[in-house]
Coordinates of C-alpha atoms and ligand atoms in Angstrom, one line a residue:
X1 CA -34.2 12.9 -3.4
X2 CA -32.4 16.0 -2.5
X3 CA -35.3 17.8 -1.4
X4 CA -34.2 20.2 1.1
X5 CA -30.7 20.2 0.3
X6 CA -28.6 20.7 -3.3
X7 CA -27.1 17.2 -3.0
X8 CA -28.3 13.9 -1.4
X9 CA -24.6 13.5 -1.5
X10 CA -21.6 15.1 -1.4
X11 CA -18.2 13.5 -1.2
X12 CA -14.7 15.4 -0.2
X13 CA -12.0 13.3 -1.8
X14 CA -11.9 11.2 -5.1
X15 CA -9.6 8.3 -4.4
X16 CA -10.4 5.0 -4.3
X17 CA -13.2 5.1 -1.4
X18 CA -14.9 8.2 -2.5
X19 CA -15.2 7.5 -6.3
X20 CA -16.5 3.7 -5.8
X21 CA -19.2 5.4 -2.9
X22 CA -20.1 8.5 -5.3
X23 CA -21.0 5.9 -8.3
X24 CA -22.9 3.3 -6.2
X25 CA -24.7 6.2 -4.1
X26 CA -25.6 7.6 -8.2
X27 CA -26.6 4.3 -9.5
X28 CA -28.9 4.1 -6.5
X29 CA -30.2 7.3 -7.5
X30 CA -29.1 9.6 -5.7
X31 CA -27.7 13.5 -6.5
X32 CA -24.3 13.6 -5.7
X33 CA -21.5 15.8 -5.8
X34 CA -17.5 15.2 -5.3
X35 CA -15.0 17.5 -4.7
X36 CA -11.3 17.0 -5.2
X37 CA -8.4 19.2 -5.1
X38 CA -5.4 17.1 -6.8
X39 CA -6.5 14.2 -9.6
X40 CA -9.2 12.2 -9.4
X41 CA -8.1 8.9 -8.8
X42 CA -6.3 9.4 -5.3
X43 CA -3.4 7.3 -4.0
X44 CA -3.4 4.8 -5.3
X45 CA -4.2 5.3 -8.7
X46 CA -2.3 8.7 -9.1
X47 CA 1.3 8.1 -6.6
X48 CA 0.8 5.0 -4.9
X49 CA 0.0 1.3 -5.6
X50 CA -0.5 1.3 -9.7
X51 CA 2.5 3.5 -10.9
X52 CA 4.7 1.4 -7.8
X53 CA 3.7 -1.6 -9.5
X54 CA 4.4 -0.4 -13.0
X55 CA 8.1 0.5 -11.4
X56 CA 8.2 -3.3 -9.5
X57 CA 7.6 -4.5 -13.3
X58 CA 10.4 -2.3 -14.3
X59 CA 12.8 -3.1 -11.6
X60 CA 12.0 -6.4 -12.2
X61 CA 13.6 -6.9 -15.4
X62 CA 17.0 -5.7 -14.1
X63 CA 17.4 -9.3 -12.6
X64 CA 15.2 -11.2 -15.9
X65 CA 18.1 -9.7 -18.2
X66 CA 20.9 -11.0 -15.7
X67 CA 19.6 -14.6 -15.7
X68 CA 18.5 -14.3 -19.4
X69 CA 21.9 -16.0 -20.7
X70 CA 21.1 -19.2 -18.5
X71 CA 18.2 -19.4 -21.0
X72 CA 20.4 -19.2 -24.0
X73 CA 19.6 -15.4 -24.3
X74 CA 22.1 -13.1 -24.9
X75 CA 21.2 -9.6 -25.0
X76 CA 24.3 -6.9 -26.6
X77 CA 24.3 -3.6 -25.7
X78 CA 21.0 -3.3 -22.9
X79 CA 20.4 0.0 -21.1
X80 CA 17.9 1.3 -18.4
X81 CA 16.4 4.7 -19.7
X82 CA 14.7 5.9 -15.9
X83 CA 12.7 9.2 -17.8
X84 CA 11.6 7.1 -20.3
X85 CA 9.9 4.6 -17.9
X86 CA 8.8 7.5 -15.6
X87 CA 7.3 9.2 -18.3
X88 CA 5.6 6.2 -19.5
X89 CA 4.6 5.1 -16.2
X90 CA 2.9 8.7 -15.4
X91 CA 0.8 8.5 -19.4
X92 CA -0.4 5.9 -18.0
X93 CA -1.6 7.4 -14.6
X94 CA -3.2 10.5 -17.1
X95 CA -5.4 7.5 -19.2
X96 CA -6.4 6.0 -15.3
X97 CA -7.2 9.9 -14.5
X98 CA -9.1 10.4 -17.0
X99 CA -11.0 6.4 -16.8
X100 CA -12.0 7.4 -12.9
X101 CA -13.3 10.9 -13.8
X102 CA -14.9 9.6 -16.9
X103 CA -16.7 6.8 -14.9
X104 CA -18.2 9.5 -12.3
X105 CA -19.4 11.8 -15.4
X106 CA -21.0 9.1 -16.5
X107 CA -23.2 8.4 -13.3
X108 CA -24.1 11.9 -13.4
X109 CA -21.6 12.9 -10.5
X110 CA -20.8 16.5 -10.3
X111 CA -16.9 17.1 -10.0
X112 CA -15.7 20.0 -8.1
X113 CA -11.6 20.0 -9.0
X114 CA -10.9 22.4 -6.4
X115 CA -10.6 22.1 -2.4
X116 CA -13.9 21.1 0.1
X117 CA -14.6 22.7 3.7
X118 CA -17.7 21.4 5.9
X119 CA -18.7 25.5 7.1
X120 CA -21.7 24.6 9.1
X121 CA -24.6 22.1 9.4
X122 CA -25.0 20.1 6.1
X123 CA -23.1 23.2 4.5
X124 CA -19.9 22.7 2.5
X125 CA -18.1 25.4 1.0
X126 CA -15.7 24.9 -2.1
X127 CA -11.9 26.8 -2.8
X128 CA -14.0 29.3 -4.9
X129 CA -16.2 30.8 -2.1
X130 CA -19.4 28.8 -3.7
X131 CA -21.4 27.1 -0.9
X132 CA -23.6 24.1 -1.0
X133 CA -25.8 22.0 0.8
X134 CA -26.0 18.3 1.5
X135 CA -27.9 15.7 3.5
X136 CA -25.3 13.6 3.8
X137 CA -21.6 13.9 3.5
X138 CA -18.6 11.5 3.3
X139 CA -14.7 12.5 4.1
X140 CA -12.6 9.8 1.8
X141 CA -9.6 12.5 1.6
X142 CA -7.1 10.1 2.5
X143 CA -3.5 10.1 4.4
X144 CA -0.4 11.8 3.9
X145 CA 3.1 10.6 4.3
X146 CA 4.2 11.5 7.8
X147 CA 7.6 12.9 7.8
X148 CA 10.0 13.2 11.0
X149 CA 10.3 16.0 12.6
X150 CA 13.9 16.6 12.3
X151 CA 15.8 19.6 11.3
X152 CA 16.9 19.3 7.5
X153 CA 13.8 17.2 6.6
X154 CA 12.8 19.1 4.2
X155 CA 15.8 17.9 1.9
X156 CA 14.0 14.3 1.9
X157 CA 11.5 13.1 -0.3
X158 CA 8.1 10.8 0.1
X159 CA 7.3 8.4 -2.3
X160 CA 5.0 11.3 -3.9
X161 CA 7.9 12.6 -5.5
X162 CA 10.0 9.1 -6.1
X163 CA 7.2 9.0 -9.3
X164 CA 8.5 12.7 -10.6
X165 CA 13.1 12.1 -10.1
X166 CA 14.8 13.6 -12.9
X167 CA 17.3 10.9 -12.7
X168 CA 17.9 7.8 -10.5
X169 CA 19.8 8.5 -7.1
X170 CA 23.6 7.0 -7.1
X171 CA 22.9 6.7 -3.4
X172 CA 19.5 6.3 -1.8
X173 CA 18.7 6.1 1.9
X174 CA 15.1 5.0 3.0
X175 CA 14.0 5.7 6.6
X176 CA 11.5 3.3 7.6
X177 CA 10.9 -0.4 7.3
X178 CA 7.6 -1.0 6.6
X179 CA 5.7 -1.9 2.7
X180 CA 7.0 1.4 1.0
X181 CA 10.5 1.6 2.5
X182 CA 10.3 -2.4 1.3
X183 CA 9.1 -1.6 -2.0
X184 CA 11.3 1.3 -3.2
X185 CA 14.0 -0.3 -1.4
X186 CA 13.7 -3.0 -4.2
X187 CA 13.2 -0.8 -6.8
X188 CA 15.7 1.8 -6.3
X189 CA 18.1 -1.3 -6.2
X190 CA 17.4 -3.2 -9.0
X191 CA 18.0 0.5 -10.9
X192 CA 21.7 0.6 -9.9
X193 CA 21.1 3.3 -6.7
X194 CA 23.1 2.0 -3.4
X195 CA 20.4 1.6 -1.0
X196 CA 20.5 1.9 2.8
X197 CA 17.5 1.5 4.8
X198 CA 17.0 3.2 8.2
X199 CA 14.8 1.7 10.7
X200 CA 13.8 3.1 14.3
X201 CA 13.6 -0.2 15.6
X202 CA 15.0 -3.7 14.6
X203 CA 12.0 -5.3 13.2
X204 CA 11.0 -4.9 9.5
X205 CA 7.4 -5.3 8.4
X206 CA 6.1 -5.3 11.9
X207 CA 2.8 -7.3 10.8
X208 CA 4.0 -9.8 8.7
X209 CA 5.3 -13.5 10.5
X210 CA 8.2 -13.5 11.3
X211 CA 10.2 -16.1 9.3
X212 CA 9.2 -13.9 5.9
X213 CA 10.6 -11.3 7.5
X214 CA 13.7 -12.4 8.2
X215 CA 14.0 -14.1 5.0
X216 CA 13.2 -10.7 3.2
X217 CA 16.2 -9.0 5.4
X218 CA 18.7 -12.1 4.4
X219 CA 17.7 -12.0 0.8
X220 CA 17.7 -7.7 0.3
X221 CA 21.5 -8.3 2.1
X222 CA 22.5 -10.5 -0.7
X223 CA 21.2 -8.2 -3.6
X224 CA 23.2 -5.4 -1.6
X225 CA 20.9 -3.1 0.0
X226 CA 22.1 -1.5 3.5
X227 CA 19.9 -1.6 6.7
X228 CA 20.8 0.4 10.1
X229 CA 18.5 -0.5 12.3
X230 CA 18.1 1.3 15.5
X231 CA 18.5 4.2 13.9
X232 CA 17.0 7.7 14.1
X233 CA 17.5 10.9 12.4
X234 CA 19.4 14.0 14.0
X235 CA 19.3 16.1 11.0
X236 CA 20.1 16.0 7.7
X237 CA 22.2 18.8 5.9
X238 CA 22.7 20.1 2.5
X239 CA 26.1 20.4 1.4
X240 CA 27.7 23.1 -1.1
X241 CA 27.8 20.0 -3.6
X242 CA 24.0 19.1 -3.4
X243 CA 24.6 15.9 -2.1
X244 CA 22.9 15.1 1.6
X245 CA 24.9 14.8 5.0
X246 CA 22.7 12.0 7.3
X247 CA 23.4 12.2 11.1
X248 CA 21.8 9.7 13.4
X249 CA 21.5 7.5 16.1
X250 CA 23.9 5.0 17.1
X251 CA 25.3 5.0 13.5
X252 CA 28.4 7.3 11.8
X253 CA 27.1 10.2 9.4
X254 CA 26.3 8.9 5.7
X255 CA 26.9 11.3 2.6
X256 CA 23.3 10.2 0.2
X257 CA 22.4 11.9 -2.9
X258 CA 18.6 11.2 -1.8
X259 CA 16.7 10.6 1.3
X260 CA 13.0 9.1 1.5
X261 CA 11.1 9.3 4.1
X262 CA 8.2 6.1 4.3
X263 CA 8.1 6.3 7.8
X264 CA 3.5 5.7 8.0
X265 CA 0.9 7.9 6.5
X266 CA -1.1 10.1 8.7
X267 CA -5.0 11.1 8.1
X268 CA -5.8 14.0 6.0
X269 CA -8.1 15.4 8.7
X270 CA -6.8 18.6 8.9
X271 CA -8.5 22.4 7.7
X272 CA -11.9 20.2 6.2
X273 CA -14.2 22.1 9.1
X274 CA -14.8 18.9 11.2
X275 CA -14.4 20.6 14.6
X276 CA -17.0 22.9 13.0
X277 CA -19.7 20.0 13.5
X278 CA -17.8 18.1 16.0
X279 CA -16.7 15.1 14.2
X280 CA -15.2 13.4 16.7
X281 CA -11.2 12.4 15.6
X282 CA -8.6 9.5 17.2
X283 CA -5.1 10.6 18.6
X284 CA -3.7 10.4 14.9
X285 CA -6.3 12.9 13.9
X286 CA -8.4 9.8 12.1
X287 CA -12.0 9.8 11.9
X288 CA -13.6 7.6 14.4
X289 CA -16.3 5.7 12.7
X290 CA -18.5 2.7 13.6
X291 CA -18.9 -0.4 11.5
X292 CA -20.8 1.0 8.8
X293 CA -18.7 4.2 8.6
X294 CA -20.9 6.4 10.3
X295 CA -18.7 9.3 12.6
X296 CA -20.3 10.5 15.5
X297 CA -22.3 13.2 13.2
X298 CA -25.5 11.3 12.0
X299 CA -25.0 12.5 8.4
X300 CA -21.4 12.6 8.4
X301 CA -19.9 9.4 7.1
X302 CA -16.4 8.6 6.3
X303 CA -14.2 5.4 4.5
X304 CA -10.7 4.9 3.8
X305 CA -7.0 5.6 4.9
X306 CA -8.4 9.1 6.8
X307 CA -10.1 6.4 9.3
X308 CA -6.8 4.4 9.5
X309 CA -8.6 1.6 10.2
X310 CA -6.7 -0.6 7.2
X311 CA -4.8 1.3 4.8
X312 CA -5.0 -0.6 1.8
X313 CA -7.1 0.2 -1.7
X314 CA -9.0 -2.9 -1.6
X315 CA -10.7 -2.1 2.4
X316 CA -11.3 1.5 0.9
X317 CA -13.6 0.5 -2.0
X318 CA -15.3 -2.2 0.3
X319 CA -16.2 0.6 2.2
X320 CA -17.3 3.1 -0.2
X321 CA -19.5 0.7 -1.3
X322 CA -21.1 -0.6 1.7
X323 CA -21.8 3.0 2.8
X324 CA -23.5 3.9 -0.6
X325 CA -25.4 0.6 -0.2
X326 CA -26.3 1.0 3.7
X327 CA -27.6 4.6 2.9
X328 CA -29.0 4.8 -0.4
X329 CA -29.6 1.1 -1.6
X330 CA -32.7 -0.4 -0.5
X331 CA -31.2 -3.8 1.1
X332 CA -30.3 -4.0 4.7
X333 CA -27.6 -1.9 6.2
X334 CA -24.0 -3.5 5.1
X335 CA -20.9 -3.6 7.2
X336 CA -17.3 -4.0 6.0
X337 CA -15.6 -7.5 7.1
X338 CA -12.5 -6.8 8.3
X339 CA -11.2 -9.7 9.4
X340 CA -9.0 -11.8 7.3
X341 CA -7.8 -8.9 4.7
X342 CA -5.0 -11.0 2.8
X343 CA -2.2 -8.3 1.8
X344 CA 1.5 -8.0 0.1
X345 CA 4.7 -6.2 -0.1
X346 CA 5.7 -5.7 -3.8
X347 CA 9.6 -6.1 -2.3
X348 CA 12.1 -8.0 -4.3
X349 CA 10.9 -11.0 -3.8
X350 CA 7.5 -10.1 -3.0
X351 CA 5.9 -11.0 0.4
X352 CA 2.7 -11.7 0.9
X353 CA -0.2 -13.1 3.8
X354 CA -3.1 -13.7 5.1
X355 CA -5.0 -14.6 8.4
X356 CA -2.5 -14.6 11.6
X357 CA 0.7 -15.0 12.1
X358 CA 2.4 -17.8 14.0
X359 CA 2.6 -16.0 16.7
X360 CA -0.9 -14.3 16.9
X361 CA -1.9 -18.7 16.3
X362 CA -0.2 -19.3 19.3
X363 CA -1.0 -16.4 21.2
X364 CA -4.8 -16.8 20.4
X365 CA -4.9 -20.8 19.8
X366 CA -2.2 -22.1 22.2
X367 CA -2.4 -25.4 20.0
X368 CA -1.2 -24.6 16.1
X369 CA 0.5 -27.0 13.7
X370 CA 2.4 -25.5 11.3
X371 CA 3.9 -26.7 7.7
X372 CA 6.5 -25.1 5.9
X373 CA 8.3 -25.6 2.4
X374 CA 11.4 -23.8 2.2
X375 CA 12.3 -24.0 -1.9
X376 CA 14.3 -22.7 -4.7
X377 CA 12.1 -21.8 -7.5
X378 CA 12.8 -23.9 -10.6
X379 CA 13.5 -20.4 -12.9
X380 CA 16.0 -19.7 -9.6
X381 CA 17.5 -22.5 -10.3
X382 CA 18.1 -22.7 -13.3
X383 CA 19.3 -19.1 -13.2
X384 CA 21.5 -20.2 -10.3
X385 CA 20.0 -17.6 -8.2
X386 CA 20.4 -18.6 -5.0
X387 CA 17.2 -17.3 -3.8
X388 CA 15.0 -19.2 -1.7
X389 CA 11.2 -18.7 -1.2
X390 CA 9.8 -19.8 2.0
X391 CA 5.4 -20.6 2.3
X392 CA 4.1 -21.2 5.3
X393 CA 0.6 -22.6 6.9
X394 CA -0.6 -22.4 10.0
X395 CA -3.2 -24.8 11.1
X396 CA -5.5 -25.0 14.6
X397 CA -4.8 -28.0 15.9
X398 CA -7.9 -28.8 17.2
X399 CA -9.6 -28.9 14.5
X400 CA -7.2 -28.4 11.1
X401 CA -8.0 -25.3 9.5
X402 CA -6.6 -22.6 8.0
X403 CA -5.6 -19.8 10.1
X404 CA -2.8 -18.1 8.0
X405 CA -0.8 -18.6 4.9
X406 CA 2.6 -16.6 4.6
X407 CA 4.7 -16.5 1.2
X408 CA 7.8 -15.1 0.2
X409 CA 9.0 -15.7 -3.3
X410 CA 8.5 -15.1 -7.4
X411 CA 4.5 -14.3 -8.0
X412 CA 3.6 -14.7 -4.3
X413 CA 0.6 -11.9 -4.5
X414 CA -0.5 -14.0 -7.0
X415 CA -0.7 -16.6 -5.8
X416 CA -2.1 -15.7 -2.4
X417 CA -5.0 -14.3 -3.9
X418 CA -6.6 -17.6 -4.4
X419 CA -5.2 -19.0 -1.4
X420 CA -6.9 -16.1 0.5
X421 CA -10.3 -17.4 -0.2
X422 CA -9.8 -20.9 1.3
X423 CA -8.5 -19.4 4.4
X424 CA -11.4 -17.2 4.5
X425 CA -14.0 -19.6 3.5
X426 CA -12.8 -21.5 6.5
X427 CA -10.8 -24.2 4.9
X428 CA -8.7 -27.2 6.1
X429 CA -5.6 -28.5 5.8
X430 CA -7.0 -32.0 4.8
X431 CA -8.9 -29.7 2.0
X432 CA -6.0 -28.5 0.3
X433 CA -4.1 -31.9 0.6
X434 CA -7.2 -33.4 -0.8
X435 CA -6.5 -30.9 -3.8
X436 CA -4.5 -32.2 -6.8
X437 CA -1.1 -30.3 -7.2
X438 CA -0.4 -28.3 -10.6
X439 CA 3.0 -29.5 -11.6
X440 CA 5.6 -28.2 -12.3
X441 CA 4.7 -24.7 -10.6
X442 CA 5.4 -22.5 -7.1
X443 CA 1.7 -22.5 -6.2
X444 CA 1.6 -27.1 -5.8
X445 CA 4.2 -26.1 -2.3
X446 CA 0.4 -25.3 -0.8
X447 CA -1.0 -28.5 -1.5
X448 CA 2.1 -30.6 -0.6
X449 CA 3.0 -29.3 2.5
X450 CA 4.2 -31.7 5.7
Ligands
LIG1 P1 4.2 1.3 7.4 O1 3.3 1.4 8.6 O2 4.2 0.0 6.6 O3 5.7 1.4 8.0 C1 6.1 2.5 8.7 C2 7.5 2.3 9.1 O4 8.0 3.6 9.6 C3 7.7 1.3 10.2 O5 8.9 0.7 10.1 C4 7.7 2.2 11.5 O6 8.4 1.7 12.5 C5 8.4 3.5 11.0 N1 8.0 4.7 11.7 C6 6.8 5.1 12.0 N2 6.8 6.3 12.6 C7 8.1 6.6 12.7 C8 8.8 7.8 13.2 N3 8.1 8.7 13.8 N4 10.1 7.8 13.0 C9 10.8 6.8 12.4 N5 10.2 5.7 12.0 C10 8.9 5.6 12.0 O7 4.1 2.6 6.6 P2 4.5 3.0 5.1 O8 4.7 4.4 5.1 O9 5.5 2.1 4.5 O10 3.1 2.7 4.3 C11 1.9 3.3 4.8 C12 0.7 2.4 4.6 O11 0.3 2.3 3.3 C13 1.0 0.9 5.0 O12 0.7 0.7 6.4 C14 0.0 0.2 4.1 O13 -1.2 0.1 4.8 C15 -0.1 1.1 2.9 N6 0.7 0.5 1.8 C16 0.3 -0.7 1.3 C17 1.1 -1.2 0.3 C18 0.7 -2.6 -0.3 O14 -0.4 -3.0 0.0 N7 1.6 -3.3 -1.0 C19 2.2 -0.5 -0.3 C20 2.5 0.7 0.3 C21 1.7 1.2 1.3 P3 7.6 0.8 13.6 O15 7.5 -0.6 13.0 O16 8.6 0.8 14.8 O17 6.3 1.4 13.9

């Protein structure tokens, strides 16, 4: 391959998408080439879903060390160290670095660590000035945190720099209420800062069913996190002492050592040349692409969060791979599935879902049944946490399957992601009833539901 051109391939961004398309497109044989102007590794892997986890884990034992003397522990003398976990967090992130650029090096991938621009036809010019050529080329750069346009905002943070805190805010207020407000909402609380979230609107976690939802909101109230809802920012302002005056809507002012913005991410379209080859873009500047990831440019192809189409790791990597199998594999073309994507919120307790709600079931079914088991986890109990989880299933009443399973509680994700495959293999609820329960555990509420 690669005739005409210096690359069969050449791919601006190395996050998720990109590096899983750039190694399947190389192990198909083709020449290819990434550019990528922060750390190889993207998002997720550098500020986003693995080091937020590693936190979660940390956060988590906050609460594990407060129930510990139930279990007959007692612990003298415990401490949280916050620059010792972030430091230890972000060696981590360097060893993950250094796995994803190793595993393109090794399929013969060329790395550019330095900023890409599409100049003309096929043409792509790097930050150096050097120009090169490439028959096909695939935009996986990404989204950015979107930040309000308010005056003051830039004293706020985005969860890029919640990773890099010298210390751990006394008092921390979150705008948004969606999976990272959620998420760092949890953390930030479990490490001693007072949390208050701010939300536009009323509604928390707009995709999620609603009884989760609600239970999330009752159970952050009760481990003392703050929410204003209907609340928008007027500006924020720096006082003489450092600390951050909040105005805003339908709310008095609020003195905050820190304010984070997680208020949606927004496409990294911008300054990569597409107007130069008219790449056509949506009204959030996304790439418009068809089902195999194709833009309106024949040769121009793009996957993950700079299409917005679902903005999670997992969809990304689907579709990096189906593109470097549709174009350089030698099967038939492949198309992502993106229908039945189970998902979570790593909040404290965790949240997580799949298939529709029990509102989209009625909207779309008219006829549902649904079963829910409203519990205390036995470790909750015994804890005397008084923390309930809450699973729900929705069935079609016509003909008893699965068309969504909702969980709030201790090791939901987890569980979900075996649940997930009976909902999207199509499942009934007679199957899981005809399924022995594991006792004693969280997961046996699926099979014994009535
Ligand atoms: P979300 O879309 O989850 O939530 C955004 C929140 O900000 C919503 O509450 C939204 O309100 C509000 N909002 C949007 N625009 C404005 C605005 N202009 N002013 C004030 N409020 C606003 O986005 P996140 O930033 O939390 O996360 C981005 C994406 O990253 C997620 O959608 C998800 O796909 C992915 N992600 C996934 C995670 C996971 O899988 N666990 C973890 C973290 C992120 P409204 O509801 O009214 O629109």
């Amino acid at each position: 391959m690669a005739d005409d051109y210096d690359y069969d391939l050449f791919t601006i961004g190395g996050g998720s998408g990109g590096v899983r398309a750039s190694r399947i497109a190389a192990s198909h044989g083709a020449k290819v080439a990434l550019a990528e102007e922060f750390r190889v590794g993207g998002t997720c892997v550098i500020r986003g879903c693995v080091p937020k986890k590693m936190l979660v884990y940390g956060a988590h034992f906050a609460e594990d060390l407060e129930d510990c003397e139930k279990f007959g522990w007692s612990i003298e003398g415990k401490s949280f160290d916050w620059v010792k976990l972030r430091d230890h967090v972000q060696k981590d992130i360097d060893r993950l670095n250094g796995a994803y650029t190793d595993t393109l090096e090794n399929h013969d991938v060329e790395i550019f660590h330095e900023r890409a621009e599409i100049t003309g036809d096929h043409e792509i010019t790097l930050a150096s000035g050097k120009t090169v050529t490439a028959k096909y080329i695939l935009v996986a750069t990404g989204a950015r945190p979107h930040v309000p346009d308010c005056p003051g905002h830039e004293h706020g943070i985005t969860s890029n720099e919640a990773f890099h805190l010298d210390a751990i805010p006394e008092r921390i207020l979150i705008a948004g209420g969606g999976y990272i407000a959620n998420e760092f909402a949890g953390i930030f609380n479990e490490f001693g800062s007072k949390v208050t979230i701010i939300n536009r609107s009323d509604t928390l976690l707009r995709s999620y069913d609603e009884s989760l939802r609600d239970r999330l909101l009752q159970i952050s109230m009760m481990k003392g996190i703050d929410f204003r809802f209907h609340a928008e920012f007027r500006c924020i302002e720096k006082l003489d002492n450092g600390k951050l005056k909040v105005s805003m809507t339908n709310h008095d002012d609020m003195e905050v050592d820190c304010v984070m913005f997680a208020t949606g991410r927004l496409p990294n379209t911008e300054g990569l040349g597409l107007d130069t080859i008219g790449v056509e873009l949506g009204d959030k500047g996304e790439i418009k692409v068809d089902r195999f990831s194709k833009t309106n440019v024949d040769y121009v192809y793009a996957v993950g969060d700079v299409t917005d189409r679902v903005q999670l790791t997992p969809v990304a990597i689907r579709e990096g791979q189906a593109f470097a199998d549709t174009v350089f594999g030698s099967g038939d073309p492949v198309a992502v599935d993106h229908s039945c994507i189970p998902s979570a919120v790593f909040s404290h307790p965790p949240i997580a879902a799949v298939g529709m709600t029990e509102g989209e079931a009625k909207n779309q079914l008219g006829n549902v049944k649904v079963y829910i088991s409203d519990f205390r986890a036995m470790k909750n109990v015994v804890a005397d946490r008084h923390e309930r989880s809450l699973y729900k299933m929705i069935c079609d009443a016509g003909n008893d399957r699965i068309v969504g399973i909702h969980m709030i509680g201790p090791e939901a994700p987890e569980i979900m992601q075996a649940a997930a495959v009976a909902v999207k293999a199509g499942l009934t609820k007679a199957d899981f009833d005809a399924t022995t329960a594991i006792h004693p555990t969280m997961a046996e509420e699926l099979v014994l539901l009535k």
